[in-house]
Short mmCIF file of C-alpha atoms in Angstrom, two decimals:
data_model
loop_
_atom_site.label_atom_id
_atom_site.label_comp_id
_atom_site.label_asym_id
_atom_site.label_seq_id
_atom_site.Cartn_x
_atom_site.Cartn_y
_atom_site.Cartn_z
CA MET A 4 -10.36 14.03 -15.70
CA THR A 5 -12.11 11.45 -17.83
CA LYS A 6 -15.77 10.68 -18.38
CA ASP A 7 -15.23 7.45 -16.42
CA GLN A 8 -14.07 9.43 -13.39
CA ARG A 9 -16.99 11.79 -13.75
CA TYR A 10 -19.33 8.79 -13.67
CA ILE A 11 -17.58 7.37 -10.60
CA PHE A 12 -17.92 10.61 -8.63
CA ASP A 13 -21.56 10.87 -9.66
CA GLN A 14 -22.06 7.40 -8.22
CA ILE A 15 -20.34 8.06 -4.90
CA ALA A 16 -21.72 11.58 -4.35
CA SER A 17 -24.53 10.68 -1.96
CA SER A 18 -22.37 8.45 0.23
CA TRP A 19 -19.56 11.03 0.15
CA TYR A 20 -22.02 13.63 1.44
CA HIS A 21 -22.73 11.50 4.52
CA LEU A 22 -19.28 10.00 5.20
CA ARG A 23 -17.19 13.14 4.49
CA HIS A 24 -19.74 15.62 5.80
CA HIS A 25 -17.23 18.02 7.38
CA SER A 26 -14.00 19.33 5.91
CA ILE A 27 -10.78 17.78 7.21
CA PHE A 28 -9.13 21.15 6.50
CA THR A 29 -11.42 23.25 8.71
CA GLU A 30 -8.47 24.58 10.73
CA GLU A 31 -6.56 25.71 7.64
CA LEU A 32 -9.62 27.17 5.94
CA THR A 33 -10.72 29.04 9.06
CA SER A 34 -7.27 30.59 9.27
CA LEU A 35 -7.54 31.66 5.61
CA SER A 36 -10.98 33.19 6.17
CA LYS A 37 -9.42 35.39 8.86
CA ARG A 38 -6.47 36.24 6.62
CA TRP A 39 -8.63 37.12 3.62
CA GLN A 40 -11.58 38.60 5.61
CA LYS A 41 -13.96 39.14 2.67
CA GLY A 42 -14.22 39.09 -1.10
CA LYS A 43 -15.20 36.88 -4.01
CA LEU A 44 -14.05 33.28 -3.48
CA LEU A 45 -13.91 30.37 -5.93
CA ASN A 46 -13.95 26.76 -4.71
CA LEU A 47 -12.46 24.52 -7.41
CA GLY A 48 -13.62 20.92 -7.20
CA CYS A 49 -16.05 21.90 -4.46
CA GLY A 50 -17.46 18.40 -3.99
CA HIS A 51 -20.44 18.46 -1.65
CA GLY A 52 -19.58 21.94 -0.38
CA ALA A 53 -18.14 21.36 3.11
CA ASP A 54 -15.08 23.54 2.44
CA PHE A 55 -17.31 26.60 2.03
CA ILE A 56 -18.28 26.64 5.71
CA PRO A 57 -15.44 28.81 7.11
CA PHE A 58 -16.19 31.44 4.44
CA LYS A 59 -19.98 31.42 4.46
CA ASP A 60 -20.59 34.57 6.51
CA SER A 61 -18.27 37.12 4.90
CA PHE A 62 -17.53 36.02 1.32
CA GLU A 63 -19.31 35.85 -2.03
CA LEU A 64 -19.10 32.13 -2.75
CA HIS A 65 -18.71 30.39 -6.11
CA GLY A 66 -17.85 26.79 -6.84
CA ILE A 67 -17.44 24.27 -9.62
CA ASP A 68 -17.21 20.51 -9.80
CA PHE A 69 -17.02 18.20 -12.82
CA SER A 70 -19.54 15.83 -11.20
CA LYS A 71 -23.21 16.76 -11.41
CA GLY A 72 -23.85 14.38 -8.54
CA MET A 73 -21.44 16.31 -6.34
CA VAL A 74 -22.94 19.64 -7.39
CA ASP A 75 -26.40 18.35 -6.45
CA MET A 76 -25.02 17.40 -3.02
CA ALA A 77 -23.40 20.84 -2.68
CA VAL A 78 -26.74 22.52 -3.34
CA LYS A 79 -28.24 20.31 -0.63
CA TYR A 80 -25.39 21.17 1.72
CA THR A 81 -25.73 24.92 1.27
CA ALA A 82 -29.45 24.68 1.99
CA LYS A 83 -28.81 22.63 5.13
CA TYR A 84 -26.30 25.15 6.49
CA ASN A 85 -28.25 28.17 5.26
CA PHE A 86 -25.77 30.02 3.06
CA GLN A 87 -25.75 31.22 -0.53
CA SER A 88 -23.40 30.09 -3.27
CA SER A 89 -23.27 29.85 -7.04
CA ILE A 90 -22.21 26.32 -8.01
CA LEU A 91 -21.70 25.09 -11.57
CA VAL A 92 -20.87 21.82 -13.30
CA ALA A 93 -17.59 22.65 -15.05
CA ASP A 94 -14.05 21.41 -15.72
CA ILE A 95 -11.14 23.09 -13.94
CA THR A 96 -9.09 23.03 -17.15
CA GLU A 97 -11.64 25.34 -18.81
CA LEU A 98 -13.10 27.68 -16.20
CA PRO A 99 -16.31 29.46 -17.24
CA TYR A 100 -15.30 32.85 -15.83
CA PRO A 101 -13.72 36.02 -17.22
CA ASP A 102 -10.14 36.99 -16.42
CA GLU A 103 -9.50 38.33 -12.91
CA SER A 104 -12.93 37.39 -11.57
CA PHE A 105 -11.97 36.29 -8.05
CA ASP A 106 -10.11 37.67 -5.06
CA TRP A 107 -9.36 34.24 -3.59
CA ALA A 108 -9.59 30.55 -4.43
CA ILE A 109 -9.45 27.21 -2.65
CA SER A 110 -9.08 23.75 -4.12
CA VAL A 111 -9.12 20.83 -1.70
CA ALA A 112 -8.13 17.41 -3.08
CA THR A 113 -8.90 18.18 -6.72
CA TYR A 114 -5.80 18.57 -8.88
CA HIS A 115 -4.62 15.04 -8.08
CA HIS A 116 -7.61 13.66 -10.03
CA ILE A 117 -6.25 15.11 -13.32
CA ASP A 118 -4.64 12.27 -15.24
CA ASN A 119 -1.87 13.98 -17.23
CA GLU A 120 0.66 16.73 -16.64
CA PRO A 121 -0.30 19.08 -19.52
CA SER A 122 -3.86 19.19 -18.19
CA ARG A 123 -2.63 19.77 -14.62
CA LEU A 124 -0.59 22.74 -15.80
CA LYS A 125 -3.50 24.01 -17.89
CA ALA A 126 -5.79 23.85 -14.85
CA LEU A 127 -3.33 25.85 -12.76
CA LYS A 128 -2.96 28.42 -15.54
CA GLU A 129 -6.76 28.71 -15.64
CA LEU A 130 -6.75 29.38 -11.89
CA TYR A 131 -4.06 32.02 -12.42
CA ARG A 132 -6.15 33.61 -15.17
CA VAL A 133 -9.34 33.99 -13.11
CA LEU A 134 -7.59 35.35 -9.99
CA LYS A 135 -7.18 39.08 -9.57
CA ASN A 136 -3.68 40.51 -9.28
CA ASN A 137 -2.29 39.77 -5.79
CA GLY A 138 -5.05 37.19 -5.32
CA GLU A 139 -4.22 34.07 -3.33
CA ALA A 140 -5.13 30.41 -3.71
CA PHE A 141 -4.96 27.49 -1.28
CA ILE A 142 -4.48 24.05 -2.86
CA THR A 143 -4.18 20.58 -1.33
CA VAL A 144 -3.12 17.37 -3.07
CA TRP A 145 -2.08 13.92 -1.86
CA ASN A 146 1.62 13.41 -1.20
CA ARG A 147 3.52 10.73 -3.12
CA TYR A 148 5.60 9.80 -0.07
CA GLN A 149 2.94 9.35 2.57
CA PRO A 150 3.33 5.93 4.24
CA ARG A 151 0.19 4.52 2.63
CA PHE A 152 1.65 4.89 -0.87
CA PHE A 153 5.38 4.91 -0.20
CA LEU A 154 6.02 1.88 -2.42
CA SER A 155 3.38 2.74 -5.03
CA LYS A 156 3.72 4.36 -8.40
CA SER A 157 2.77 8.00 -8.83
CA ASP A 158 -0.57 7.10 -10.43
CA VAL A 159 -2.92 4.92 -8.42
CA LEU A 160 -6.54 3.78 -8.29
CA VAL A 161 -8.16 4.07 -4.87
CA PRO A 162 -11.28 2.01 -4.14
CA TRP A 163 -14.58 3.34 -2.84
CA ARG A 164 -17.01 0.64 -1.75
CA LYS A 165 -20.68 1.28 -2.36
CA LYS A 166 -22.78 -1.65 -1.15
CA ASP A 167 -21.59 -4.62 -3.23
CA ASN A 168 -19.87 -2.45 -5.83
CA VAL A 169 -16.28 -1.19 -5.79
CA LEU A 170 -15.53 2.02 -7.67
CA TYR A 171 -11.98 3.16 -8.38
CA ARG A 172 -10.95 6.80 -8.18
CA TYR A 173 -7.84 7.94 -10.06
CA TYR A 174 -5.15 9.81 -8.09
CA HIS A 175 -1.87 11.29 -9.24
CA LEU A 176 0.40 11.40 -6.18
CA PHE A 177 2.54 14.54 -6.14
CA SER A 178 5.91 15.17 -4.58
CA TYR A 179 6.45 18.57 -2.99
CA TYR A 180 8.94 19.39 -5.74
CA GLU A 181 6.55 18.46 -8.54
CA MET A 182 3.61 20.44 -7.18
CA GLU A 183 5.75 23.49 -6.49
CA ARG A 184 7.27 23.31 -9.99
CA LEU A 185 3.85 23.19 -11.65
CA ALA A 186 2.62 26.13 -9.58
CA ARG A 187 5.64 28.22 -10.55
CA ASN A 188 5.30 27.23 -14.21
CA ALA A 189 1.70 28.47 -14.09
CA GLY A 190 2.98 31.85 -12.91
CA PHE A 191 2.37 31.66 -9.17
CA LYS A 192 4.56 32.78 -6.31
CA ILE A 193 4.62 30.17 -3.51
CA LEU A 194 3.89 31.74 -0.13
CA SER A 195 4.00 28.43 1.73
CA SER A 196 4.34 24.72 1.00
CA ALA A 197 3.58 22.62 4.04
CA PRO A 198 1.84 19.54 5.44
CA GLU A 199 -1.68 19.63 6.82
CA ASN A 200 -1.84 21.16 10.31
CA ARG A 201 -2.62 17.84 11.98
CA PHE A 202 0.66 16.34 10.75
CA LYS A 203 3.05 16.62 13.70
CA LEU A 204 6.22 14.86 12.55
CA PRO A 205 9.27 17.09 11.99
CA PHE A 206 9.84 16.03 8.35
CA LYS A 207 7.14 17.13 5.91
CA LEU A 208 8.26 14.56 3.30
CA PHE A 209 5.92 11.93 4.78
CA SER A 210 2.77 14.04 5.24
CA ARG A 211 -0.47 12.77 3.77
CA ASN A 212 -1.19 16.09 2.06
CA ILE A 213 0.74 18.86 0.39
CA CYS A 214 -0.80 22.27 1.14
CA LEU A 215 0.22 25.22 -0.99
CA LEU A 216 -0.63 28.88 -0.49
CA LEU A 217 -0.06 30.66 -3.78
CA LYS A 218 -0.12 34.29 -4.88
CA LYS A 219 -0.69 35.76 -8.33
#
């Protein structure tokens, strides 16, 4: 993720806080909170913090984001919803934690902002490193074959309008095969690879998101 992208997410952080105030993966994350029950959880690319909510009562919460603006919004969010978390400005390709620090991890819509494959693999290896043995991680990325991007290239710029200004966010659009391959190359076992719960068509190829549950 480049300095330009960091600047863009700093700029959109306050409007993101208001327009994306609640997680679109609440159903999936609530199910995971019941599966995992308790423990030390890392939220990679935590944004403004909405994905913490299903875990706030029973888990020790930690998060990172490369955007200081987003981290500032996450601190605001945790205060609003009255829960504790430790949130740092950091890069997911160089996590500031010792080996085997976390029982669980989530990463919603983060890895697709990394602009080259070696760095994507490095980020996944860093996640593998900081998870405890038998730890699990839930990751979502945008699907290459969703209808919106079906005729696009794998790397796209997606606009975010802020008043009279248009800011462009970088996305790498994954196929199921590509995301699964990277996860395995990082050392993970794939427990599930599926669309988001709200996707109801019988063929997962066209889902908006790819949702992986991984195990170390």
